[in-house]
mmCIF file of C-alpha atoms (C1' of nucleotides) in Angstrom:
data_model
loop_
_atom_site.group_PDB
_atom_site.id
_atom_site.type_symbol
_atom_site.label_atom_id
_atom_site.label_comp_id
_atom_site.label_asym_id
_atom_site.label_seq_id
_atom_site.Cartn_x
_atom_site.Cartn_y
_atom_site.Cartn_z
ATOM 1 C CA MET K 1 0.000 0.000 0.000
ATOM 2 C CA ALA K 2 2.825 2.416 0.804
ATOM 3 C CA ARG K 3 4.345 1.713 -2.604
ATOM 4 C CA PHE K 4 0.977 1.908 -4.382
ATOM 5 C CA LEU K 5 0.210 5.355 -2.989
ATOM 6 C CA ILE K 6 3.324 6.935 -4.511
ATOM 7 C CA GLY K 7 2.129 8.991 -7.482
ATOM 8 C CA LYS K 8 -1.500 9.150 -6.318
ATOM 9 C CA LEU K 9 -3.134 12.413 -5.234
ATOM 10 C CA VAL K 10 -4.286 13.806 -1.894
ATOM 11 C CA MET K 11 -7.187 16.174 -2.578
ATOM 12 C CA ARG K 12 -8.770 18.709 -0.263
ATOM 13 C CA ARG K 13 -11.813 20.936 -0.728
ATOM 14 C CA LEU K 14 -11.150 24.217 1.084
ATOM 15 C CA PRO K 15 -13.598 27.102 1.548
ATOM 16 C CA ASP K 16 -11.773 29.046 -1.169
ATOM 17 C CA GLY K 17 -11.277 26.202 -3.621
ATOM 18 C CA LEU K 18 -9.640 22.911 -4.386
ATOM 19 C CA ALA K 19 -6.097 22.049 -3.317
ATOM 20 C CA GLY K 20 -4.033 18.936 -3.621
ATOM 21 C CA GLY K 21 -0.723 17.301 -4.359
ATOM 22 C CA ARG K 22 0.927 14.172 -5.642
ATOM 23 C CA ILE K 23 2.241 11.738 -3.046
ATOM 24 C CA VAL K 24 6.013 11.448 -3.378
ATOM 25 C CA GLU K 25 6.954 9.835 -0.057
ATOM 26 C CA THR K 26 5.330 7.292 2.303
ATOM 27 C CA GLU K 27 6.215 4.995 5.172
ATOM 28 C CA ALA K 28 4.630 1.654 6.063
ATOM 29 C CA TYR K 29 3.847 0.657 9.662
ATOM 30 C CA VAL K 30 3.187 -3.046 9.479
ATOM 31 C CA ALA K 31 1.827 -5.798 11.756
ATOM 32 C CA GLY K 32 4.195 -6.696 14.586
ATOM 33 C CA ASP K 33 6.109 -3.442 14.076
ATOM 34 C CA ALA K 34 7.270 -2.008 17.412
ATOM 35 C CA ALA K 35 7.519 1.455 15.837
ATOM 36 C CA GLY K 36 3.855 1.413 14.811
ATOM 37 C CA HIS K 37 1.184 3.070 16.904
ATOM 38 C CA GLY K 38 -0.886 -0.107 16.770
ATOM 39 C CA PHE K 39 1.816 -2.314 18.284
ATOM 40 C CA ASN K 40 0.398 -2.308 21.822
ATOM 41 C CA GLY K 41 -3.240 -2.583 20.792
ATOM 42 C CA PRO K 42 -6.041 -0.030 20.478
ATOM 43 C CA THR K 43 -6.066 3.159 22.560
ATOM 44 C CA PRO K 44 -8.224 6.291 22.305
ATOM 45 C CA ARG K 45 -5.655 7.930 20.050
ATOM 46 C CA ASN K 46 -5.029 5.119 17.586
ATOM 47 C CA ARG K 47 -8.463 3.505 17.375
ATOM 48 C CA THR K 48 -8.833 4.540 13.725
ATOM 49 C CA LEU K 49 -5.922 2.268 12.830
ATOM 50 C CA PHE K 50 -7.953 -0.682 14.111
ATOM 51 C CA GLY K 51 -11.050 0.273 12.133
ATOM 52 C CA PRO K 52 -11.721 -0.423 8.455
ATOM 53 C CA PRO K 53 -8.990 0.195 5.849
ATOM 54 C CA GLY K 54 -8.874 3.339 3.758
ATOM 55 C CA ARG K 55 -9.611 5.749 6.604
ATOM 56 C CA ALA K 56 -7.616 8.807 7.609
ATOM 57 C CA TYR K 57 -5.698 8.213 10.842
ATOM 58 C CA ILE K 58 -4.513 11.588 12.091
ATOM 59 C CA TYR K 59 -2.479 12.274 15.196
ATOM 60 C CA ILE K 60 -0.331 15.034 16.620
ATOM 61 C CA ALA K 61 3.439 14.595 16.703
ATOM 62 C CA TYR K 62 5.644 16.620 19.045
ATOM 63 C CA GLY K 63 2.654 18.608 20.201
ATOM 64 C CA THR K 64 2.535 20.647 17.024
ATOM 65 C CA SER K 65 2.459 18.685 13.774
ATOM 66 C CA MET K 66 -0.514 16.777 12.353
ATOM 67 C CA MET K 67 0.353 13.454 10.723
ATOM 68 C CA LEU K 68 -1.815 12.001 7.943
ATOM 69 C CA ASN K 69 -1.969 8.206 7.648
ATOM 70 C CA VAL K 70 -4.105 5.727 5.745
ATOM 71 C CA SER K 71 -5.416 2.754 7.739
ATOM 72 C CA CYS K 72 -4.496 -0.399 5.861
ATOM 73 C CA SER K 73 -5.812 -3.550 7.459
ATOM 74 C CA PRO K 74 -9.133 -5.262 8.336
ATOM 75 C CA VAL K 75 -11.023 -4.306 11.481
ATOM 76 C CA GLY K 76 -9.085 -5.409 14.541
ATOM 77 C CA VAL K 77 -5.602 -5.074 13.007
ATOM 78 C CA GLY K 78 -3.724 -1.798 13.472
ATOM 79 C CA THR K 79 -1.484 -1.014 10.495
ATOM 80 C CA GLY K 80 -1.160 2.085 8.349
ATOM 81 C CA VAL K 81 0.798 4.161 5.874
ATOM 82 C CA LEU K 82 2.132 7.614 6.762
ATOM 83 C CA ILE K 83 1.979 10.203 3.972
ATOM 84 C CA ARG K 84 5.275 12.068 4.324
ATOM 85 C CA ALA K 85 5.415 14.484 1.399
ATOM 86 C CA LEU K 86 3.428 15.871 -1.527
ATOM 87 C CA GLU K 87 4.400 17.576 -4.745
ATOM 88 C CA PRO K 88 1.978 20.545 -4.852
ATOM 89 C CA ALA K 89 -0.300 20.238 -7.883
ATOM 90 C CA ILE K 90 -3.569 22.118 -7.448
ATOM 91 C CA GLY K 91 -4.493 25.216 -5.458
ATOM 92 C CA ILE K 92 -0.902 26.235 -4.835
ATOM 93 C CA ALA K 93 -1.932 29.764 -3.815
ATOM 94 C CA LEU K 94 -4.162 28.281 -1.101
ATOM 95 C CA MET K 95 -1.311 26.150 0.190
ATOM 96 C CA GLU K 96 1.027 29.146 0.182
ATOM 97 C CA SER K 97 -1.492 31.000 2.305
ATOM 98 C CA ASN K 98 -1.914 28.125 4.763
ATOM 99 C CA ARG K 99 1.851 27.690 5.094
ATOM 100 C CA GLY K 100 2.843 31.326 5.174
ATOM 101 C CA THR K 101 5.511 30.911 2.509
ATOM 102 C CA LYS K 102 5.817 31.123 -1.248
ATOM 103 C CA ARG K 103 8.646 28.646 -1.444
ATOM 104 C CA ILE K 104 6.941 25.875 -3.416
ATOM 105 C CA ARG K 105 9.459 23.304 -2.274
ATOM 106 C CA ASP K 106 8.594 23.959 1.384
ATOM 107 C CA LEU K 107 4.803 23.750 1.026
ATOM 108 C CA ALA K 108 4.353 20.028 1.568
ATOM 109 C CA ARG K 109 7.838 18.509 1.964
ATOM 110 C CA GLY K 110 7.377 16.730 5.305
ATOM 111 C CA PRO K 111 4.386 15.146 7.069
ATOM 112 C CA GLY K 112 3.617 18.142 9.279
ATOM 113 C CA ARG K 113 3.987 20.602 6.438
ATOM 114 C CA LEU K 114 1.605 18.837 4.071
ATOM 115 C CA THR K 115 -1.173 18.742 6.655
ATOM 116 C CA GLN K 116 -0.667 22.441 7.334
ATOM 117 C CA ALA K 117 -0.705 23.222 3.615
ATOM 118 C CA LEU K 118 -4.021 21.411 3.179
ATOM 119 C CA ASP K 119 -5.521 22.446 6.543
ATOM 120 C CA ILE K 120 -5.857 18.847 7.693
ATOM 121 C CA ASP K 121 -6.392 18.307 11.418
ATOM 122 C CA LEU K 122 -8.077 15.951 13.888
ATOM 123 C CA ARG K 123 -11.511 16.773 12.449
ATOM 124 C CA PHE K 124 -10.654 14.357 9.657
ATOM 125 C CA ASP K 125 -9.565 11.463 11.869
ATOM 126 C CA GLY K 126 -11.589 8.405 10.922
ATOM 127 C CA ILE K 127 -13.081 9.649 7.660
ATOM 128 C CA ASP K 128 -13.260 7.406 4.594
ATOM 129 C CA LEU K 129 -10.584 8.602 2.146
ATOM 130 C CA CYS K 130 -12.354 6.829 -0.719
ATOM 131 C CA GLY K 131 -15.734 8.393 -0.082
ATOM 132 C CA PRO K 132 -17.306 11.780 -0.677
ATOM 133 C CA GLY K 133 -16.100 14.548 1.597
ATOM 134 C CA ASP K 134 -13.594 17.371 1.890
ATOM 135 C CA LEU K 135 -10.504 15.141 1.963
ATOM 136 C CA TRP K 136 -9.899 12.167 -0.328
ATOM 137 C CA LEU K 137 -7.397 10.123 -2.316
ATOM 138 C CA ALA K 138 -7.460 10.164 -6.103
ATOM 139 C CA THR K 139 -5.551 9.100 -9.189
ATOM 140 C CA ASP K 140 -5.152 10.876 -12.499
ATOM 141 C CA GLY K 141 -3.792 7.800 -14.251
ATOM 142 C CA ALA K 142 -0.261 9.133 -14.423
ATOM 143 C CA ASN K 143 2.450 6.516 -14.763
ATOM 144 C CA ALA K 144 4.003 5.528 -11.437
ATOM 145 C CA PRO K 145 7.404 7.160 -10.947
ATOM 146 C CA LYS K 146 10.577 5.215 -10.239
ATOM 147 C CA ILE K 147 10.369 4.298 -6.585
ATOM 148 C CA GLY K 148 13.268 4.347 -4.145
ATOM 149 C CA ARG K 149 13.344 2.670 -0.759
ATOM 150 C CA SER K 150 15.066 3.349 2.555
ATOM 151 C CA VAL K 151 14.787 3.015 6.301
ATOM 152 C CA ARG K 152 12.109 5.145 7.938
ATOM 153 C CA ILE K 153 12.818 8.608 9.301
ATOM 154 C CA GLY K 154 12.892 9.696 12.937
ATOM 155 C CA LEU K 155 12.510 6.306 14.622
ATOM 156 C CA SER K 156 14.412 4.763 17.493
ATOM 157 C CA LYS K 157 12.633 1.404 17.391
ATOM 158 C CA GLU K 158 12.749 -0.832 14.310
ATOM 159 C CA ALA K 159 15.134 1.695 12.788
ATOM 160 C CA HIS K 160 16.635 -0.767 10.332
ATOM 161 C CA ARG K 161 13.465 -1.784 8.481
ATOM 162 C CA PRO K 162 13.394 -0.496 4.866
ATOM 163 C CA LEU K 163 9.756 0.594 4.893
ATOM 164 C CA ARG K 164 10.031 4.100 3.487
ATOM 165 C CA PHE K 165 9.172 4.649 -0.192
ATOM 166 C CA PHE K 166 9.738 7.727 -2.319
ATOM 167 C CA ALA K 167 9.683 9.046 -5.884
ATOM 168 C CA ARG K 168 13.301 8.806 -6.952
ATOM 169 C CA GLY K 169 14.885 12.120 -7.863
ATOM 170 C CA ASN K 170 11.814 14.163 -6.911
ATOM 171 C CA ALA K 171 12.682 17.514 -5.291
ATOM 172 C CA PHE K 172 9.624 17.413 -3.005
ATOM 173 C CA VAL K 173 10.768 14.340 -1.066
ATOM 174 C CA SER K 174 11.791 15.039 2.563
ATOM 175 C CA GLY K 175 14.634 13.475 4.466
ATOM 176 C CA PRO K 176 18.439 13.572 4.262
ATOM 177 C CA LYS K 177 20.127 13.208 0.895
ATOM 178 C CA SER K 178 21.794 10.036 2.103
ATOM 179 C CA LEU K 179 18.423 8.256 2.232
ATOM 180 C CA ASN K 180 17.099 9.586 -1.057
ATOM 181 C CA ALA K 181 19.338 7.807 -3.511
ATOM 182 C "C1'" DA H 1 -1.577 12.681 39.621
ATOM 183 C "C1'" DG H 2 3.112 12.509 37.870
ATOM 184 C "C1'" DT H 3 6.370 11.360 34.283
ATOM 185 C "C1'" DG H 4 8.813 10.477 29.897
ATOM 186 C "C1'" DC H 5 8.763 10.545 25.191
ATOM 187 C "C1'" DG H 6 8.218 11.153 20.531
ATOM 188 C "C1'" DA H 7 6.367 8.713 12.773
ATOM 189 C "C1'" DT H 8 8.772 17.234 13.478
ATOM 190 C "C1'" DT H 9 9.790 21.749 12.404
ATOM 191 C "C1'" DG H 10 12.125 26.125 12.035
ATOM 192 C "C1'" DA H 11 15.754 28.968 13.528
ATOM 193 C "C1'" DC H 12 20.426 29.334 13.696
ATOM 194 C "C1'" DT H 13 25.896 28.352 12.803
ATOM 195 C "C1'" DG M 1 25.218 20.709 9.846
ATOM 196 C "C1'" DT M 2 23.127 21.332 15.191
ATOM 197 C "C1'" DC M 3 19.382 22.181 18.604
ATOM 198 C "C1'" DA M 4 15.396 23.527 21.393
ATOM 199 C "C1'" DA M 5 10.331 24.222 21.510
ATOM 200 C "C1'" DT M 6 6.146 21.879 22.527
ATOM 201 C "C1'" DC M 7 2.078 19.077 24.400
ATOM 202 C "C1'" DG M 8 -0.955 15.083 23.924
ATOM 203 C "C1'" DC M 9 -0.777 10.552 25.100
ATOM 204 C "C1'" DA M 10 0.350 6.208 27.305
ATOM 205 C "C1'" DC M 11 2.226 4.244 31.214
ATOM 206 C "C1'" DT M 12 3.190 3.824 36.195
ATOM 207 C "C1'" DA M 13 1.934 4.374 41.012
#
DNA sequence: AGTGCGATTGACT
DNA sequence: GTCAATCGCACTA
């Protein structure tokens, strides 16, 4: 699922228009993964992970940054994919306004930045990303880019597992250069 | 009720 | 490249 989502679109209907971007970086949090929020079973925060697949699981990291994930397993199993970066595609002026910068490269490069650019917060936790609404996943049929793979970013547990995927050579991918080859 | 810790970011050298 | 801010949540007592 993490690999499949590379090249797909995250779309958002804002009061002033449509905004969205192409997914260029994801991370998988799999069953039995000590770094995954679902590892110790359901809690109030992570209950969306244990619901049906295809839902938005949103949580706050470091007290400030919203993280957008896609739940990926049947009810009762807590796995998901973190969306880590978007290449801005539609409604760039709206994203610039939400982010307070005109540097296109900084609009959605990083999981906290992309949620700020698209005004995604806990209101969307649990929504169906395949259904009608103000936040959804889409495809425009574009060919999948060449996909690179590396260890995940910012983890202390399970730090060796190569479960991060990214569009190779894309300037909107986050992370250190050493991981983006 | 108290404590420790992040699936990060932005400012700064 | 380094580094501190920041706070909700899960865990322990």
